Short mmCIF file of C-alpha atoms and ligand atoms in Angstrom, two decimals:
data_model
loop_
_atom_site.label_atom_id
_atom_site.label_comp_id
_atom_site.label_asym_id
_atom_site.label_seq_id
_atom_site.Cartn_x
_atom_site.Cartn_y
_atom_site.Cartn_z
CA MET A 108 4.74 25.26 1.18
CA ASN A 109 2.73 21.03 1.78
CA GLU A 110 4.99 18.17 2.34
CA ILE A 111 3.60 17.41 -1.64
CA GLU A 112 4.10 20.64 -3.05
CA ARG A 113 7.41 20.28 -2.04
CA GLU A 114 8.33 17.14 -3.64
CA GLN A 115 7.02 18.66 -6.55
CA ARG A 116 9.07 20.65 -6.54
CA PHE A 117 12.02 19.54 -6.47
CA GLY A 118 11.73 16.60 -7.34
CA ALA A 119 11.45 14.77 -10.39
CA HIS A 120 8.49 14.00 -11.94
CA ASN A 121 9.33 10.22 -12.39
CA TYR A 122 6.77 9.07 -10.37
CA SER A 123 2.95 10.58 -10.18
CA PRO A 124 2.06 9.48 -6.16
CA LEU A 125 -1.46 8.93 -5.07
CA PRO A 126 -1.82 12.09 -2.60
CA VAL A 127 -2.22 10.46 -0.08
CA VAL A 128 1.24 11.63 2.74
CA LEU A 129 2.95 8.35 4.81
CA SER A 130 4.96 9.29 8.10
CA HIS A 131 4.53 5.53 10.29
CA GLY A 132 3.48 2.38 9.56
CA LYS A 133 2.83 -1.15 11.50
CA GLY A 134 1.97 -4.42 9.77
CA VAL A 135 -0.02 -4.10 7.24
CA TRP A 136 -0.99 -0.46 8.84
CA VAL A 137 0.50 2.57 7.60
CA TRP A 138 -1.14 6.54 8.76
CA ASP A 139 -0.62 9.69 6.80
CA VAL A 140 0.52 12.82 9.17
CA GLU A 141 -2.78 14.05 9.88
CA GLY A 142 -3.18 10.24 11.37
CA ASN A 143 -5.64 7.96 9.56
CA ARG A 144 -4.83 5.09 8.72
CA TYR A 145 -4.61 3.59 5.22
CA LEU A 146 -4.27 -0.89 5.16
CA ASP A 147 -1.80 -0.80 2.62
CA MET A 148 -2.75 -3.96 -0.01
CA MET A 149 0.09 -2.77 -2.11
CA SER A 150 3.28 -3.36 0.07
CA ALA A 151 5.53 -1.50 -1.30
CA TYR A 152 5.19 -4.25 -4.22
CA SER A 153 6.09 -6.65 -2.43
CA ALA A 154 9.79 -5.18 -0.56
CA VAL A 155 7.04 -4.65 2.64
CA SER A 156 6.11 -9.05 1.93
CA HIS A 157 7.27 -8.57 6.30
CA GLY A 158 4.87 -5.96 7.63
CA HIS A 159 5.45 -2.44 8.30
CA ALA A 160 8.61 -2.82 11.82
CA HIS A 161 8.78 -6.81 12.23
CA PRO A 162 9.65 -6.49 15.50
CA ARG A 163 12.49 -8.95 14.86
CA LEU A 164 13.85 -6.90 11.74
CA VAL A 165 13.99 -3.74 13.76
CA ALA A 166 15.45 -5.22 16.00
CA ALA A 167 18.76 -7.21 13.39
CA LEU A 168 19.24 -3.80 11.45
CA THR A 169 19.29 -1.86 15.20
CA ALA A 170 21.58 -3.69 17.02
CA GLN A 171 24.07 -4.29 13.85
CA ALA A 172 23.75 -0.82 12.36
CA GLN A 173 25.78 -0.56 16.82
CA ARG A 174 28.23 -2.79 15.73
CA LEU A 175 28.85 -3.25 12.10
CA ALA A 176 27.96 -1.32 8.78
CA VAL A 177 30.35 -1.12 5.98
CA VAL A 178 33.42 -2.39 5.02
CA SER A 179 33.16 -2.70 1.61
CA ARG A 180 34.18 -6.03 0.00
CA ALA A 181 37.51 -5.54 0.39
CA PHE A 182 37.48 -7.13 3.70
CA TYR A 183 35.78 -10.53 5.39
CA THR A 184 33.03 -9.36 7.45
CA ASP A 185 31.73 -12.19 9.72
CA ARG A 186 27.96 -11.36 8.74
CA LEU A 187 27.91 -12.87 4.51
CA GLY A 188 29.08 -15.80 4.84
CA ALA A 189 25.91 -17.19 7.21
CA PHE A 190 23.27 -15.09 4.67
CA LEU A 191 24.54 -16.25 1.42
CA GLU A 192 24.38 -20.03 3.06
CA ARG A 193 20.82 -19.45 3.08
CA LEU A 194 20.34 -18.43 -0.19
CA CYS A 195 21.67 -22.14 -1.15
CA ASP A 196 20.11 -23.47 1.14
CA LEU A 197 17.32 -22.52 -0.20
CA THR A 198 17.03 -22.27 -3.73
CA THR A 199 19.06 -25.70 -3.90
CA LEU A 200 21.90 -23.47 -5.99
CA GLY A 201 25.74 -23.31 -5.44
CA GLY A 202 26.26 -19.79 -4.97
CA ALA A 203 25.17 -16.45 -4.67
CA LEU A 204 26.65 -12.95 -5.23
CA PRO A 205 24.51 -10.04 -3.47
CA MET A 206 24.24 -6.93 -4.76
CA ASN A 207 21.69 -3.48 -3.67
CA THR A 208 18.66 -3.14 -5.84
CA GLY A 209 16.15 -5.89 -7.65
CA ALA A 210 18.17 -4.41 -10.89
CA GLU A 211 21.56 -5.26 -10.21
CA ALA A 212 21.11 -8.50 -9.55
CA VAL A 213 19.82 -7.97 -13.14
CA GLU A 214 22.32 -7.06 -14.87
CA THR A 215 24.59 -9.53 -12.82
CA ALA A 216 22.78 -12.13 -14.48
CA ILE A 217 23.49 -10.68 -17.52
CA LYS A 218 26.49 -10.85 -17.26
CA ALA A 219 27.19 -14.19 -16.37
CA ALA A 220 25.34 -15.70 -19.02
CA ARG A 221 26.91 -14.12 -21.74
CA ARG A 222 29.98 -14.78 -19.55
CA TRP A 223 28.92 -18.53 -19.71
CA GLY A 224 27.41 -18.10 -23.33
CA TYR A 225 31.88 -17.38 -24.47
CA SER A 226 32.94 -19.16 -22.05
CA VAL A 227 31.81 -22.54 -22.05
CA LYS A 228 28.79 -22.86 -24.62
CA ARG A 229 31.92 -21.27 -27.54
CA ILE A 230 29.74 -18.14 -28.81
CA PRO A 231 31.69 -15.89 -31.17
CA ALA A 232 32.67 -12.80 -29.11
CA GLY A 233 29.90 -9.55 -28.98
CA LYS A 234 26.75 -12.77 -30.55
CA ALA A 235 25.43 -13.94 -27.21
CA GLU A 236 21.96 -13.68 -27.38
CA ILE A 237 19.66 -13.38 -24.58
CA ILE A 238 15.67 -14.34 -25.13
CA VAL A 239 12.98 -12.19 -22.95
CA ALA A 240 9.43 -12.25 -23.33
CA ASP A 241 7.14 -9.02 -23.74
CA GLY A 242 5.17 -6.97 -20.80
CA ASN A 243 9.21 -8.16 -19.64
CA PHE A 244 9.96 -6.36 -16.20
CA HIS A 245 13.50 -6.54 -14.75
CA GLY A 246 14.18 -2.74 -14.00
CA ARG A 247 15.63 0.19 -15.01
CA THR A 248 19.45 0.67 -15.79
CA THR A 249 19.92 1.35 -19.77
CA THR A 250 20.73 -2.40 -20.50
CA ILE A 251 17.15 -3.82 -18.83
CA VAL A 252 15.35 -0.82 -20.16
CA GLY A 253 16.68 -1.52 -23.57
CA PHE A 254 14.79 -4.81 -24.29
CA SER A 255 10.87 -4.18 -22.13
CA SER A 256 8.64 -3.34 -24.17
CA GLU A 257 6.46 -0.69 -22.38
CA PRO A 258 7.15 2.23 -24.73
CA ALA A 259 7.57 4.50 -21.39
CA TYR A 260 10.30 2.78 -20.23
CA ARG A 261 12.31 3.32 -23.47
CA ALA A 262 11.52 6.81 -24.86
CA ASP A 263 14.35 8.34 -25.56
CA PHE A 264 17.10 6.50 -23.40
CA GLY A 265 19.00 5.14 -26.59
CA PRO A 266 20.58 4.11 -27.78
CA PHE A 267 19.62 0.76 -26.04
CA ALA A 268 22.84 -2.95 -25.98
CA PRO A 269 22.29 -5.86 -28.22
CA GLY A 270 21.92 -9.82 -28.04
CA PHE A 271 18.11 -9.38 -26.72
CA VAL A 272 16.05 -11.63 -28.21
CA ARG A 273 11.85 -10.87 -26.99
CA VAL A 274 9.65 -14.01 -27.26
CA PRO A 275 5.38 -13.90 -25.79
CA PHE A 276 5.38 -14.94 -22.62
CA GLY A 277 4.67 -18.41 -21.83
CA ASP A 278 4.70 -19.99 -25.06
CA ILE A 279 7.29 -22.80 -25.45
CA ASP A 280 6.68 -22.56 -29.46
CA ALA A 281 7.41 -20.04 -29.79
CA LEU A 282 10.09 -19.46 -27.60
CA ARG A 283 11.76 -22.70 -28.90
CA ALA A 284 11.77 -21.08 -32.64
CA ALA A 285 14.16 -18.52 -31.00
CA ILE A 286 16.37 -20.82 -29.32
CA THR A 287 19.81 -19.97 -31.51
CA PRO A 288 23.06 -22.04 -31.47
CA ASN A 289 24.22 -17.80 -30.01
CA THR A 290 21.54 -17.84 -27.26
CA CYS A 291 23.19 -18.04 -24.19
CA ALA A 292 19.97 -17.92 -21.38
CA VAL A 293 16.40 -17.57 -21.59
CA LEU A 294 16.02 -14.82 -18.97
CA PHE A 295 12.37 -14.52 -17.95
CA GLU A 296 9.71 -13.67 -14.95
CA THR A 297 8.17 -16.43 -13.59
CA ILE A 298 4.59 -14.64 -12.77
CA GLN A 299 5.05 -11.26 -14.50
CA GLY A 300 4.71 -8.22 -12.06
CA GLU A 301 5.02 -5.63 -13.58
CA GLY A 302 3.27 -6.78 -16.87
CA GLY A 303 -0.42 -7.48 -14.80
CA ILE A 304 0.03 -10.34 -13.21
CA VAL A 305 0.27 -12.47 -15.85
CA VAL A 306 0.95 -16.32 -14.95
CA PRO A 307 1.52 -18.17 -17.54
CA PRO A 308 -0.54 -22.48 -18.67
CA GLU A 309 0.14 -24.65 -16.46
CA GLY A 310 3.30 -26.65 -17.60
CA PHE A 311 5.34 -24.03 -18.79
CA LEU A 312 7.99 -23.97 -16.26
CA ARG A 313 8.91 -27.70 -17.04
CA GLY A 314 8.22 -26.56 -20.66
CA LEU A 315 10.46 -24.70 -20.34
CA ARG A 316 13.60 -25.84 -18.53
CA ALA A 317 13.41 -29.43 -20.61
CA LEU A 318 13.57 -27.32 -23.20
CA CYS A 319 16.55 -25.13 -21.80
CA THR A 320 18.28 -28.19 -20.91
CA GLU A 321 17.86 -30.30 -24.27
CA GLN A 322 19.29 -26.31 -26.21
CA ASN A 323 21.95 -25.91 -23.53
CA VAL A 324 20.72 -22.34 -22.63
CA LEU A 325 20.97 -21.22 -19.41
CA MET A 326 16.96 -20.80 -17.56
CA LEU A 327 17.21 -17.30 -15.78
CA LEU A 328 14.06 -16.63 -14.10
CA ASP A 329 13.59 -13.00 -12.19
CA GLU A 330 11.70 -13.95 -8.54
CA ILE A 331 12.27 -10.08 -7.87
CA GLN A 332 8.34 -9.58 -7.24
CA SER A 333 7.92 -12.61 -8.12
CA GLY A 334 10.25 -14.58 -5.10
CA LEU A 335 10.41 -14.88 -1.28
CA GLY A 336 7.03 -16.10 -0.76
CA ARG A 337 4.86 -14.29 -2.21
CA THR A 338 2.64 -17.16 -4.56
CA GLY A 339 2.20 -19.42 -2.20
CA ARG A 340 5.79 -20.51 -2.18
CA TRP A 341 9.53 -19.85 -0.87
CA PHE A 342 9.84 -19.80 -4.93
CA ALA A 343 7.05 -18.93 -8.05
CA TYR A 344 9.53 -21.82 -9.32
CA GLN A 345 8.22 -24.84 -6.99
CA HIS A 346 5.11 -24.20 -8.34
CA GLU A 347 5.82 -26.94 -11.33
CA GLY A 348 8.91 -28.95 -9.03
CA ILE A 349 11.84 -27.05 -10.87
CA VAL A 350 15.24 -25.79 -10.57
CA PRO A 351 16.14 -22.53 -12.80
CA ASP A 352 19.76 -22.76 -13.48
CA GLY A 353 20.13 -18.82 -12.07
CA VAL A 354 17.50 -16.42 -9.98
CA MET A 355 17.43 -12.97 -9.20
CA LEU A 356 16.51 -12.34 -5.92
CA GLY A 357 15.31 -9.36 -4.20
CA LYS A 358 12.74 -6.24 -2.91
CA ALA A 359 12.21 -9.01 0.34
CA LEU A 360 14.74 -10.23 0.94
CA GLY A 361 15.69 -6.87 2.76
CA GLY A 362 12.61 -7.09 4.82
CA GLY A 363 11.44 -3.67 3.82
CA LEU A 364 13.87 -1.63 5.87
CA LEU A 365 16.63 -2.45 3.38
CA PRO A 366 17.49 -2.84 -0.70
CA VAL A 367 19.15 -6.27 -1.10
CA SER A 368 19.16 -8.29 -3.82
CA ALA A 369 21.10 -11.20 -4.68
CA PHE A 370 22.04 -12.82 -8.42
CA VAL A 371 22.16 -17.24 -6.85
CA ALA A 372 22.56 -19.92 -9.57
CA ARG A 373 24.85 -23.38 -10.16
CA ARG A 374 28.15 -23.35 -8.66
CA ASP A 375 29.72 -23.32 -11.97
CA ILE A 376 27.70 -19.94 -13.86
CA ILE A 377 28.66 -18.17 -9.86
CA ASP A 378 32.52 -19.61 -10.64
CA LEU A 379 33.10 -17.33 -14.09
CA PHE A 380 33.37 -14.92 -11.58
CA GLU A 381 37.41 -13.81 -10.92
CA PRO A 382 38.31 -10.75 -8.85
CA GLY A 383 37.66 -7.10 -10.38
CA SER A 384 35.70 -8.38 -12.83
CA HIS A 385 32.02 -7.79 -10.85
CA GLY A 386 31.12 -5.49 -7.52
CA SER A 387 29.43 -2.91 -5.74
CA THR A 388 30.78 -0.51 -3.17
CA PHE A 389 27.54 -1.81 -0.90
CA GLY A 390 26.86 -4.96 -1.74
CA GLY A 391 26.90 -7.44 0.95
CA ASN A 392 27.82 -5.03 3.54
CA ALA A 393 27.08 -5.83 7.25
CA LEU A 394 23.80 -4.82 7.47
CA ALA A 395 22.57 -6.18 4.48
CA ALA A 396 23.30 -9.55 5.04
CA THR A 397 22.09 -9.22 9.10
CA VAL A 398 18.83 -7.41 8.23
CA ALA A 399 18.27 -9.77 4.94
CA LEU A 400 19.26 -13.42 6.42
CA GLU A 401 16.56 -12.27 9.53
CA ALA A 402 14.39 -11.45 6.91
CA LEU A 403 14.68 -14.86 5.48
CA ASP A 404 14.60 -16.83 9.66
CA VAL A 405 11.39 -14.52 10.27
CA MET A 406 9.74 -15.84 7.02
CA ALA A 407 10.42 -20.24 7.90
CA ASP A 408 9.31 -18.87 11.58
CA GLU A 409 5.91 -17.17 11.11
CA ASP A 410 5.71 -19.54 7.94
CA LEU A 411 5.11 -16.92 4.61
CA PRO A 412 4.40 -18.66 1.93
CA GLY A 413 2.52 -20.80 4.00
CA ARG A 414 0.43 -17.70 5.73
CA SER A 415 0.34 -16.72 2.08
CA ALA A 416 -0.58 -19.47 -0.15
CA GLU A 417 -3.54 -19.11 2.78
CA MET A 418 -4.85 -15.78 2.94
CA GLY A 419 -4.01 -16.03 -0.98
CA GLU A 420 -6.94 -19.04 -1.54
CA TYR A 421 -9.01 -16.65 0.61
CA LEU A 422 -7.96 -13.38 -1.34
CA LEU A 423 -8.18 -14.77 -4.67
CA SER A 424 -11.74 -16.18 -3.85
CA ARG A 425 -13.59 -13.28 -2.74
CA LEU A 426 -12.54 -11.23 -5.80
CA HIS A 427 -14.01 -14.27 -8.61
CA ALA A 428 -17.45 -14.05 -6.51
CA ILE A 429 -17.44 -10.35 -7.17
CA HIS A 430 -19.22 -9.33 -10.22
CA SER A 431 -18.37 -6.48 -11.81
CA PRO A 432 -18.80 -5.27 -15.75
CA LEU A 433 -16.35 -3.38 -14.97
CA ILE A 434 -14.10 -6.98 -13.80
CA ARG A 435 -12.91 -8.08 -17.06
CA GLU A 436 -10.55 -10.72 -15.27
CA VAL A 437 -8.68 -11.67 -12.20
CA ARG A 438 -5.73 -13.65 -12.01
CA GLY A 439 -3.39 -14.29 -8.85
CA ARG A 440 -1.75 -17.00 -7.00
CA GLY A 441 -0.86 -16.36 -2.97
CA LEU A 442 -1.31 -13.23 -2.18
CA TRP A 443 -0.80 -11.89 -5.38
CA ALA A 444 -4.21 -9.98 -7.08
CA GLY A 445 -4.02 -8.46 -10.60
CA ILE A 446 -7.83 -7.14 -11.93
CA GLU A 447 -7.81 -6.25 -15.24
CA ILE A 448 -11.33 -3.77 -15.67
CA ASP A 449 -12.61 -3.14 -19.01
CA PRO A 450 -11.05 0.08 -19.86
CA ALA A 451 -14.20 1.14 -21.81
CA ARG A 452 -15.68 1.16 -18.07
CA ALA A 453 -13.36 2.33 -15.91
CA ASP A 454 -10.64 3.27 -15.49
CA ALA A 455 -7.60 0.95 -13.04
CA HIS A 456 -5.87 4.99 -12.03
CA ASP A 457 -9.17 6.39 -11.15
CA LEU A 458 -10.25 3.44 -8.92
CA SER A 459 -6.60 3.49 -7.08
CA MET A 460 -8.06 7.20 -6.28
CA ARG A 461 -11.42 5.40 -5.38
CA MET A 462 -9.86 2.92 -2.52
CA LEU A 463 -7.48 4.96 -1.30
CA ARG A 464 -10.52 7.65 -0.11
CA ARG A 465 -11.82 4.19 1.53
CA ARG A 466 -7.95 4.00 2.91
CA VAL A 467 -7.59 1.27 1.28
CA LEU A 468 -4.10 1.15 -0.75
CA ALA A 469 -4.23 -0.55 -4.63
CA LYS A 470 -2.28 0.98 -7.31
CA GLU A 471 -2.68 -0.41 -11.36
CA THR A 472 0.22 -1.75 -12.82
CA ARG A 473 0.18 -0.47 -15.96
CA SER A 474 -3.21 1.32 -17.82
CA THR A 475 -5.81 -1.73 -17.23
CA VAL A 476 -4.63 -3.41 -13.69
CA LEU A 477 -5.49 -2.70 -10.41
CA ARG A 478 -2.75 -4.50 -8.04
CA LEU A 479 -3.60 -6.05 -4.81
CA ALA A 480 -0.29 -8.00 -3.38
CA PRO A 481 -0.39 -6.75 0.58
CA PRO A 482 2.48 -8.05 3.28
CA LEU A 483 2.16 -11.16 3.84
CA VAL A 484 1.61 -11.12 7.28
CA ILE A 485 -2.28 -9.73 6.40
CA GLU A 486 -5.09 -11.83 7.87
CA ARG A 487 -9.00 -12.67 7.14
CA ALA A 488 -11.05 -9.88 8.51
CA GLU A 489 -8.19 -7.27 7.03
CA ILE A 490 -9.00 -8.32 3.38
CA ASP A 491 -12.68 -8.42 4.18
CA MET A 492 -11.97 -5.00 4.59
CA CYS A 493 -10.28 -4.79 1.21
CA ILE A 494 -13.56 -7.03 -0.98
CA SER A 495 -16.02 -4.56 1.04
CA ALA A 496 -14.28 -0.91 -0.64
CA LEU A 497 -12.93 -2.96 -3.60
CA LYS A 498 -17.26 -3.62 -4.02
CA ALA A 499 -17.92 0.19 -3.11
CA VAL A 500 -16.01 1.11 -5.47
CA LEU A 501 -16.92 -0.91 -8.29
CA ALA A 502 -20.43 -0.28 -7.53
CA GLU A 503 -19.63 3.17 -7.31
CA ALA A 504 -17.23 4.14 -10.62
CA GLU A 505 -20.35 1.75 -12.45
CA SER A 506 -22.82 4.04 -10.77
CA GLU A 507 -21.28 6.93 -12.53
CA ALA A 508 -20.52 5.69 -15.06
CA GLU A 509 -24.37 5.23 -16.35
CA SER A 510 -24.36 8.24 -15.05
CA GLN A 511 -22.53 9.84 -17.71
CA ALA A 512 -23.53 7.05 -20.60
C1 PLP B 742 11.25 -4.79 -9.19
C2 PLP B 742 11.12 -5.66 -9.94
C3 PLP B 742 12.57 -5.19 -10.32
C4 PLP B 742 13.88 -4.50 -9.91
O1 PLP B 742 14.33 -3.94 -8.75
P1 PLP B 742 14.71 -2.77 -7.80
O2 PLP B 742 14.91 -3.19 -6.37
O3 PLP B 742 13.81 -1.06 -8.07
O4 PLP B 742 15.76 -2.29 -9.02
C5 PLP B 742 13.34 -6.24 -11.45
N1 PLP B 742 12.62 -7.90 -11.27
C6 PLP B 742 11.47 -7.43 -10.77
C7 PLP B 742 10.40 -8.78 -11.22
C8 PLP B 742 10.44 -6.57 -10.08
O5 PLP B 742 9.57 -6.63 -9.83
#
C-alpha cells in the first residue's frame, strides 16, 4: 500500500488531494517523497505566508516546547499577554480572545455579536440577526455552514441555526435594505477567498463602515485568509483606511506551524465575555502564543506586507499580460490572485493537475477559479517560474480542447 492508498483506505474522503505525497518544505519550496521539488503557490490557504520552516519560527517553537506548552487558561502564563497586546497594537482595537482554528474565531465573533445585540442594543431575546454575504466562507462548524450559500458545504448537515440573513457581496444598497432593528452585526470577509478572490468595489468598505455606525450595527470582518500581509497591507481593510469593530484572524497567525486564531475587537465588545461564558482548552496556550507573537514579529521585521504589495503587483501584472481564451478574468490584491477560467473551454481542476506536472502547486477554488497565493517570501524569479508554467499549461489545455472540438 502506498501513502495515497493508505490515506484513502483509513481516512474520510472529505478532500480530494492532488496526487503528490509531500515530505518536507523550506521557504516557497516543498519536496515529494521521491525528492522532486515543487513551487508552493498555495501556501495552505495563507497559513504558510512566512514560508515553510521559517528558521526563527522553528527556533521559537522548539525553545518554547521545551519550556512550557499547555497549562490551560485555568492559570496565567508568561507568554500570552505580550501576544494579545501585539494584536491590539496592530489592529488599534482594545482586546483579543485567542482560539485555535479560524472557525472558532468566527464562532467567537458570532457569540460576541449576539451578546452585544441583547445586552447593549436591547434586541428582544432570541431575535438577533447577523447579515452575511453570498459566496461567503467562514469555516465548517454546523452554525457556520448553515449560513453558507454553497450547497456542497451544507448538504444533509442541517437543521441549521437561525438568525443569519444573506445579501450579495459588495452591494451596499442590498445591505442597507437588509438591516432591521434586530440586526446586531454584519459579518463579511474583506475580500472573499474561497468564493474566488472576490474584491468588493472601491469604496464598499468605507460605505459599510459608515452604514454600520449610522445603523448601530457591529462591523465584523473575517481576515483569516486576507489578513496578515496577504493583500499588501497588514489587514485588507486598511486599503480603505477604516477600522472595523471586530476582526477575526487565523491561518498565517500560526506562522505555518500551529493553528492559532483570535477574535480582536473593541474593548467594550471583548468585555461582554465574563468567566465561564466562552473558552477553549488549547486557545492561547503558551506554545501557540509564543509562535504567533514571533510570527507577527517576523512579519514586521521582514516587512512581509510590503513584499506582498511589491511582488503582488508584479504577479498581477504578469497575469494580466497573459492572453489566453481560457481566461475570463484575473482578480486579486497583493500576492493573492484568482484566475477565472471559462468553464466552457477548460476546467480549473484539470489546470491544477497540469500545473502539478510542471512542479507548481496550485489549487482551484470553487470549480472555475485557479488561485495563486504563494508564501509572501517569494522572489521575482520564482514568480517568473510560475508564470512560465501557467502559460505552458494554458497553451497545452487550449490546443487539446481545439483538437477535441
Ligand atoms: C480558512 C478560513 C476560515 C476557517 O479557518 P479554519 O482554520 O479552517 O477553521 C474562516 N474564514 C476564512 C475567510 C477562511 O479563509
